[in-house]
């Protein structure tokens, strides 16, 4: 399968993870890519795609379209033949979903319906929905959710993703759309939106501002995740497309689902410390982390303390994340502090903002 030239449609690829997946596909295959994105605030236009050294306009065709609308006949004709659909377009910022749930949830359901209806018509070899660890909500200590475990969404974002998964299950059962669902842990990487945790840590360190770190109610432990680098996610997606054919099954809830998990669990303070180490390395020893532990769960309901998925299924199939989290964080910080890339942090240089 890996030898045959494919054509993949990726929705939301002007966004953070989608752009890394395009990069991975361009570097490791001869596939052609069709991108559909509505270029909302999270996209930064097509800059993420343009910034990719591997970008090749002969292999990548881009359409600007709001997927809350059905794909028109003429757009479908322009897109042409598609082997794989990778549906990543979504509203993704949890705080926005808590502040204003209705448009947020509508977008994530409507755009999924559009892509499922399109796929019912064009019958791709595989439809892949990009979902999240957050559909399972907080994982108690010692629990790593497995593929097929029960959803328990803790906020409107995770509910919208769980709803999208359920609608996919219905289309797999009713219309036999060959669907695979990927549940991915929290992703880090270059070109992340400044509202996300890692760029926020860098900006707080550069500006000498107090960073609030999400903790337990006693404020003794920081929240924990299996963070994963976006390039490792891209590698896992290629591994799944090239080495598995599993799609959703009407009875076995674990079939057709894959967890994509970083190599080790880390708390949010440990991550901030890793970022601090790299900021000192690339910008100078004068920069230090100032932080306080804040019990978000009581103050801002909807924030989960610990997310955890089991990576056992992919591990047994032979996938290992190619880069460690330490290497990844060092590279991201070094890249972000380079003067050509500093704009991705929403600033013009490393000097403290406002000074
Ligand atoms: N970031 C993470 O840590 C993480 C973890 C697990 C899963 N995910 C999932 O991965 C996917 C990508 O996440 P990201 O962090 O790269 O997101 P992002 O916010 O950086 O990008 C989302 C992209 O989707 C586009 N989009 C949104 N609604 C659209 C619509 N109606 N029509 C067309 N385009 C639309 C936006 O313009 C944007 O370019 C999402 O489905 C998200 O739920 C993200």
Coordinates of C-alpha atoms and ligand atoms in Angstrom, one line a residue:
X1 CA 0.0 0.0 0.0
X2 CA 2.9 2.3 0.9
X3 CA 4.2 2.2 -2.7
X4 CA 1.1 3.4 -4.5
X5 CA 0.8 7.1 -5.0
X6 CA -2.2 8.4 -2.9
X7 CA -4.2 11.6 -2.8
X8 CA -5.2 12.7 0.7
X9 CA -7.7 15.4 1.6
X10 CA -6.8 17.0 5.0
X11 CA -9.3 19.4 6.5
X12 CA -8.0 22.1 9.0
X13 CA -4.5 21.7 7.7
X14 CA -3.8 25.4 8.0
X15 CA -4.0 24.7 11.7
X16 CA -1.2 23.6 14.0
X17 CA -1.2 19.7 13.8
X18 CA -2.6 19.5 10.2
X19 CA 0.4 21.6 9.0
X20 CA 2.8 19.2 10.7
X21 CA 1.0 16.2 9.1
X22 CA 1.3 17.9 5.7
X23 CA 5.0 18.4 6.3
X24 CA 5.4 14.7 7.3
X25 CA 3.5 13.5 4.2
X26 CA 5.5 15.7 1.9
X27 CA 8.8 14.5 3.3
X28 CA 8.1 10.8 3.6
X29 CA 5.8 10.0 0.6
X30 CA 5.0 11.0 -3.0
X31 CA 1.3 11.6 -2.1
X32 CA -0.6 14.6 -3.3
X33 CA -2.5 16.6 -0.7
X34 CA -5.7 18.6 -0.9
X35 CA -6.2 21.1 2.0
X36 CA -9.7 22.5 2.9
X37 CA -9.7 25.1 5.6
X38 CA -11.8 28.2 6.5
X39 CA -8.8 30.1 7.8
X40 CA -10.4 31.2 11.1
X41 CA -8.4 32.9 13.8
X42 CA -6.5 29.7 14.8
X43 CA -5.1 29.3 11.3
X44 CA -2.8 32.3 10.8
X45 CA -3.8 32.2 7.1
X46 CA -1.7 29.7 5.2
X47 CA 1.5 30.8 7.0
X48 CA 2.0 27.5 8.7
X49 CA 1.9 25.7 5.3
X50 CA 4.1 28.3 3.7
X51 CA 6.7 28.1 6.5
X52 CA 7.2 24.3 5.8
X53 CA 10.5 23.7 4.1
X54 CA 8.9 20.7 2.4
X55 CA 5.9 22.7 0.9
X56 CA 5.5 22.0 -2.8
X57 CA 2.7 23.8 -4.7
X58 CA 2.7 21.0 -7.3
X59 CA 1.7 18.5 -4.7
X60 CA -0.5 20.6 -2.4
X61 CA -3.8 22.1 -3.6
X62 CA -5.6 24.4 -1.2
X63 CA -9.3 25.4 -1.0
X64 CA -10.8 28.0 1.4
X65 CA -14.2 26.7 2.5
X66 CA -16.2 26.7 5.7
X67 CA -17.1 23.1 6.2
X68 CA -20.2 24.0 8.1
X69 CA -21.6 24.3 4.6
X70 CA -21.9 21.2 2.5
X71 CA -19.2 20.7 -0.1
X72 CA -20.7 21.9 -3.3
X73 CA -20.8 19.8 -6.5
X74 CA -18.3 22.2 -8.1
X75 CA -15.9 22.1 -5.2
X76 CA -16.1 18.3 -5.2
X77 CA -15.2 18.3 -8.9
X78 CA -12.3 20.6 -8.3
X79 CA -11.0 18.4 -5.5
X80 CA -11.2 15.3 -7.7
X81 CA -10.3 11.8 -6.7
X82 CA -9.4 11.2 -3.0
X83 CA -8.1 8.0 -1.4
X84 CA -8.0 9.2 2.2
X85 CA -9.9 11.8 4.1
X86 CA -8.2 13.1 7.3
X87 CA -10.7 15.2 9.1
X88 CA -9.0 17.6 11.5
X89 CA -10.9 20.9 11.1
X90 CA -12.4 21.9 14.5
X91 CA -12.7 24.6 17.0
X92 CA -10.0 23.5 19.5
X93 CA -9.5 25.9 22.3
X94 CA -11.1 24.6 25.5
X95 CA -11.5 28.0 27.2
X96 CA -13.4 29.3 24.1
X97 CA -15.7 26.3 24.3
X98 CA -16.4 27.1 28.0
X99 CA -17.0 30.8 27.3
X100 CA -19.2 30.3 24.3
X101 CA -20.3 26.7 23.8
X102 CA -23.0 27.0 21.2
X103 CA -21.1 28.1 18.0
X104 CA -18.2 25.9 19.1
X105 CA -20.2 22.7 19.4
X106 CA -22.1 23.5 16.2
X107 CA -18.9 23.9 14.2
X108 CA -17.4 20.6 15.4
X109 CA -20.6 18.7 14.6
X110 CA -21.6 20.4 11.4
X111 CA -18.2 20.2 9.8
X112 CA -18.0 16.5 10.7
X113 CA -21.4 15.9 9.1
X114 CA -20.2 17.7 5.9
X115 CA -17.2 15.5 5.6
X116 CA -19.2 12.3 6.3
X117 CA -21.8 13.2 3.7
X118 CA -19.0 14.0 1.2
X119 CA -17.3 10.7 2.0
X120 CA -20.6 8.8 1.7
X121 CA -20.7 10.1 -1.9
X122 CA -17.1 9.8 -2.9
X123 CA -16.3 6.5 -1.0
X124 CA -12.7 7.0 0.0
X125 CA -10.6 4.0 0.9
X126 CA -10.6 5.4 4.5
X127 CA -12.0 8.3 6.5
X128 CA -9.9 9.3 9.5
X129 CA -11.4 11.4 12.3
X130 CA -8.9 13.2 14.5
X131 CA -10.2 13.1 18.0
X132 CA -8.8 13.7 21.5
X133 CA -7.9 12.2 24.8
X134 CA -10.3 14.7 26.4
X135 CA -13.4 12.7 25.4
X136 CA -12.7 10.5 28.4
X137 CA -12.2 13.4 30.8
X138 CA -10.0 13.2 33.9
X139 CA -8.2 9.9 34.4
X140 CA -7.8 8.8 38.0
X141 CA -4.3 7.8 39.1
X142 CA -3.4 4.4 37.6
X143 CA -6.1 4.6 34.9
X144 CA -5.0 4.8 31.2
X145 CA -8.1 4.8 28.9
X146 CA -8.1 2.2 26.2
X147 CA -9.6 2.3 22.7
X148 CA -13.4 1.8 23.1
X149 CA -13.7 2.9 26.7
X150 CA -16.8 4.9 27.7
X151 CA -16.8 8.7 26.9
X152 CA -17.3 11.1 29.8
X153 CA -16.7 14.6 28.4
X154 CA -15.8 17.2 31.0
X155 CA -16.4 20.4 28.9
X156 CA -18.1 21.6 25.7
X157 CA -14.9 21.0 23.6
X158 CA -14.6 17.3 24.6
X159 CA -18.4 16.9 24.3
X160 CA -18.2 18.2 20.7
X161 CA -15.4 15.7 19.9
X162 CA -17.3 12.8 21.5
X163 CA -20.4 13.8 19.5
X164 CA -18.4 13.8 16.3
X165 CA -17.1 10.3 17.2
X166 CA -20.6 9.1 17.8
X167 CA -21.8 10.5 14.5
X168 CA -18.9 8.7 12.8
X169 CA -19.9 5.4 14.5
X170 CA -23.4 5.9 13.1
X171 CA -22.1 6.5 9.5
X172 CA -19.9 3.5 9.8
X173 CA -22.8 1.3 10.9
X174 CA -25.5 2.7 8.7
X175 CA -23.7 3.8 5.5
X176 CA -20.6 1.6 5.8
X177 CA -18.2 4.5 5.5
X178 CA -14.8 3.0 6.4
X179 CA -13.9 5.1 9.4
X180 CA -10.8 5.1 11.7
X181 CA -10.7 7.3 14.8
X182 CA -7.5 8.6 16.3
X183 CA -7.5 9.8 20.0
X184 CA -4.4 11.9 20.5
X185 CA -2.9 13.2 23.7
X186 CA -1.9 16.9 24.1
X187 CA 0.3 18.0 21.2
X188 CA 3.3 20.3 21.3
X189 CA 5.3 21.7 18.4
X190 CA 6.5 24.6 16.4
X191 CA 3.9 27.2 15.2
X192 CA 1.4 26.5 18.0
X193 CA -1.1 29.4 18.6
X194 CA 0.2 31.6 21.5
X195 CA -3.0 30.9 23.5
X196 CA -1.8 27.2 23.9
X197 CA 0.3 26.1 27.0
X198 CA 3.8 25.8 25.6
X199 CA 4.0 29.2 23.8
X200 CA 2.3 30.7 26.9
X201 CA 5.1 29.3 29.1
X202 CA 7.8 30.8 26.8
X203 CA 6.1 34.2 26.8
X204 CA 5.6 34.2 30.6
X205 CA 9.3 33.4 31.1
X206 CA 10.5 36.1 28.6
X207 CA 8.2 38.7 30.2
X208 CA 8.9 37.7 33.8
X209 CA 5.2 37.1 34.4
X210 CA 3.7 34.7 36.9
X211 CA 2.5 31.5 35.2
X212 CA -0.6 29.9 36.6
X213 CA -0.2 26.1 36.5
X214 CA -3.3 24.0 36.8
X215 CA -3.2 21.9 40.0
X216 CA -5.1 19.6 42.4
X217 CA -7.4 21.4 45.0
X218 CA -4.7 21.2 47.7
X219 CA -2.3 22.9 45.3
X220 CA 0.4 20.3 45.9
X221 CA 0.5 18.6 42.5
X222 CA 0.3 20.0 39.0
X223 CA -2.0 18.5 36.4
X224 CA -0.5 15.8 34.2
X225 CA -0.5 14.7 30.5
X226 CA 1.3 12.5 28.1
X227 CA 2.5 15.4 25.9
X228 CA 3.5 14.4 22.4
X229 CA 5.4 16.3 19.6
X230 CA 3.4 17.1 16.5
X231 CA 6.1 15.4 14.3
X232 CA 5.6 12.2 16.4
X233 CA 1.8 12.5 15.7
X234 CA 2.5 12.9 12.0
X235 CA 4.6 9.8 12.1
X236 CA 1.9 7.8 14.0
X237 CA -0.7 8.9 11.4
X238 CA 1.5 7.7 8.5
X239 CA 2.2 4.4 10.4
X240 CA -1.6 3.8 10.9
X241 CA -2.4 4.6 7.2
X242 CA 0.4 2.4 5.9
X243 CA 0.3 -0.5 8.3
X244 CA -3.3 -1.0 9.4
X245 CA -6.7 -1.4 7.7
X246 CA -8.8 -1.4 10.8
X247 CA -12.1 0.6 10.6
X248 CA -14.9 0.9 13.1
X249 CA -16.8 -2.2 13.9
X250 CA -20.5 -2.5 14.9
X251 CA -19.9 -4.7 18.0
X252 CA -16.2 -4.4 19.0
X253 CA -15.8 -0.8 20.2
X254 CA -12.0 -1.0 20.3
X255 CA -11.7 -1.8 16.6
X256 CA -10.9 1.0 14.2
X257 CA -9.7 3.2 17.1
X258 CA -6.1 4.1 17.9
X259 CA -4.7 6.1 20.8
X260 CA -1.7 8.3 19.9
X261 CA 0.3 8.8 23.1
X262 CA 3.6 10.4 24.1
X263 CA 6.4 8.2 25.5
X264 CA 6.0 9.3 29.1
X265 CA 3.7 11.1 31.5
X266 CA 4.8 14.5 32.6
X267 CA 3.2 17.1 34.9
X268 CA 2.6 20.7 33.8
X269 CA 5.3 22.0 36.1
X270 CA 7.9 19.5 34.8
X271 CA 7.0 20.7 31.3
X272 CA 7.4 24.4 32.3
X273 CA 10.8 23.5 33.9
X274 CA 11.9 21.9 30.6
X275 CA 10.9 25.0 28.7
X276 CA 12.7 27.2 31.3
X277 CA 15.9 25.1 30.8
X278 CA 15.7 25.6 27.0
X279 CA 14.9 29.4 27.3
X280 CA 18.0 29.8 29.4
X281 CA 20.0 27.8 26.8
X282 CA 18.8 29.9 23.9
X283 CA 18.1 33.3 25.4
X284 CA 20.3 33.6 28.5
X285 CA 20.4 32.7 32.2
X286 CA 18.7 35.9 33.2
X287 CA 15.3 34.3 32.3
X288 CA 13.5 32.3 35.0
X289 CA 10.2 30.7 35.5
X290 CA 7.8 32.3 38.0
X291 CA 4.8 30.2 38.7
X292 CA 1.9 29.5 41.1
X293 CA -0.2 26.4 41.3
X294 CA -3.9 27.2 40.7
X295 CA -6.8 24.9 41.3
X296 CA -8.6 25.4 38.0
X297 CA -11.1 22.6 38.6
X298 CA -12.8 24.5 41.5
X299 CA -12.4 28.0 40.0
X300 CA -13.1 27.1 36.3
X301 CA -15.2 23.9 36.0
X302 CA -14.5 22.0 32.8
X303 CA -10.7 21.8 33.2
X304 CA -9.5 18.3 33.8
X305 CA -6.6 17.4 36.1
X306 CA -5.1 14.4 34.5
X307 CA -5.5 13.0 30.9
X308 CA -4.2 9.6 30.2
X309 CA -4.6 7.1 27.3
X310 CA -3.0 3.7 26.9
X311 CA -0.5 3.6 24.0
X312 CA -0.4 -0.2 24.2
X313 CA -2.3 -1.0 21.0
X314 CA 0.0 1.1 18.7
X315 CA 3.1 -0.1 20.6
X316 CA 2.2 -3.7 20.0
X317 CA 1.8 -3.0 16.3
X318 CA 5.4 -1.7 16.4
X319 CA 5.0 2.1 16.5
X320 CA 7.4 4.0 18.8
X321 CA 7.5 7.9 18.9
X322 CA 10.7 8.8 17.0
X323 CA 11.6 11.8 19.1
X324 CA 11.7 12.1 22.9
X325 CA 9.8 14.9 24.7
X326 CA 13.0 16.4 26.0
X327 CA 14.5 16.6 22.4
X328 CA 11.2 18.0 21.2
X329 CA 10.8 20.8 23.8
X330 CA 14.5 21.8 23.3
X331 CA 14.0 22.1 19.5
X332 CA 10.6 23.9 19.8
X333 CA 12.0 26.5 22.1
X334 CA 15.2 27.0 20.1
X335 CA 13.2 27.3 16.9
X336 CA 10.6 29.7 18.5
X337 CA 13.3 32.1 19.9
X338 CA 15.0 32.4 16.5
X339 CA 14.4 35.9 15.2
X340 CA 12.7 34.6 12.0
X341 CA 10.2 32.6 14.0
X342 CA 9.5 34.8 17.1
X343 CA 6.3 36.1 15.4
X344 CA 4.8 32.7 16.1
X345 CA 4.9 33.7 19.8
X346 CA 2.8 36.8 19.0
X347 CA 5.8 39.1 19.7
X348 CA 8.5 40.9 17.7
X349 CA 11.6 40.0 19.8
X350 CA 12.7 38.3 23.0
X351 CA 12.8 41.5 25.1
X352 CA 10.0 41.6 27.7
X353 CA 6.8 42.9 26.2
X354 CA 6.1 46.6 27.0
X355 CA 9.8 47.4 27.9
Ligands
LIG1 N1 -3.9 20.4 19.8 C1 -4.0 19.3 20.5 O1 -3.3 19.1 21.5 C2 -5.0 18.2 20.1 C3 -5.0 17.0 20.8 C4 -5.8 16.0 20.3 C5 -6.7 16.2 19.2 N2 -6.7 17.4 18.6 C6 -7.5 17.6 17.4 O2 -6.7 17.8 16.3 C7 -7.3 18.6 15.3 C8 -6.4 19.8 15.0 O3 -6.0 20.5 16.2 P1 -5.1 21.8 16.1 O4 -4.6 22.0 17.5 O5 -4.2 21.6 15.0 O6 -6.2 22.9 15.8 P2 -6.0 24.4 15.3 O7 -7.0 25.2 16.1 O8 -4.6 24.8 15.3 O9 -6.5 24.4 13.8 C9 -7.8 24.0 13.4 C10 -8.0 24.4 11.9 O10 -9.3 24.0 11.5 C11 -9.9 25.1 10.7 N3 -11.3 25.0 10.8 C12 -12.1 25.1 12.0 N4 -13.4 25.0 11.7 C13 -13.5 24.8 10.3 C14 -14.6 24.7 9.4 N5 -15.8 24.8 9.8 N6 -14.3 24.6 8.1 C15 -13.0 24.6 7.6 N7 -11.9 24.7 8.4 C16 -12.2 24.8 9.8 C17 -9.3 26.4 11.3 O11 -9.3 27.4 10.4 C18 -7.9 25.9 11.7 O12 -7.0 26.2 10.6 C19 -8.6 19.1 16.0 O13 -9.6 18.2 15.4 C20 -8.4 18.8 17.5 O14 -9.7 18.6 18.1 C21 -5.8 18.4 19.0

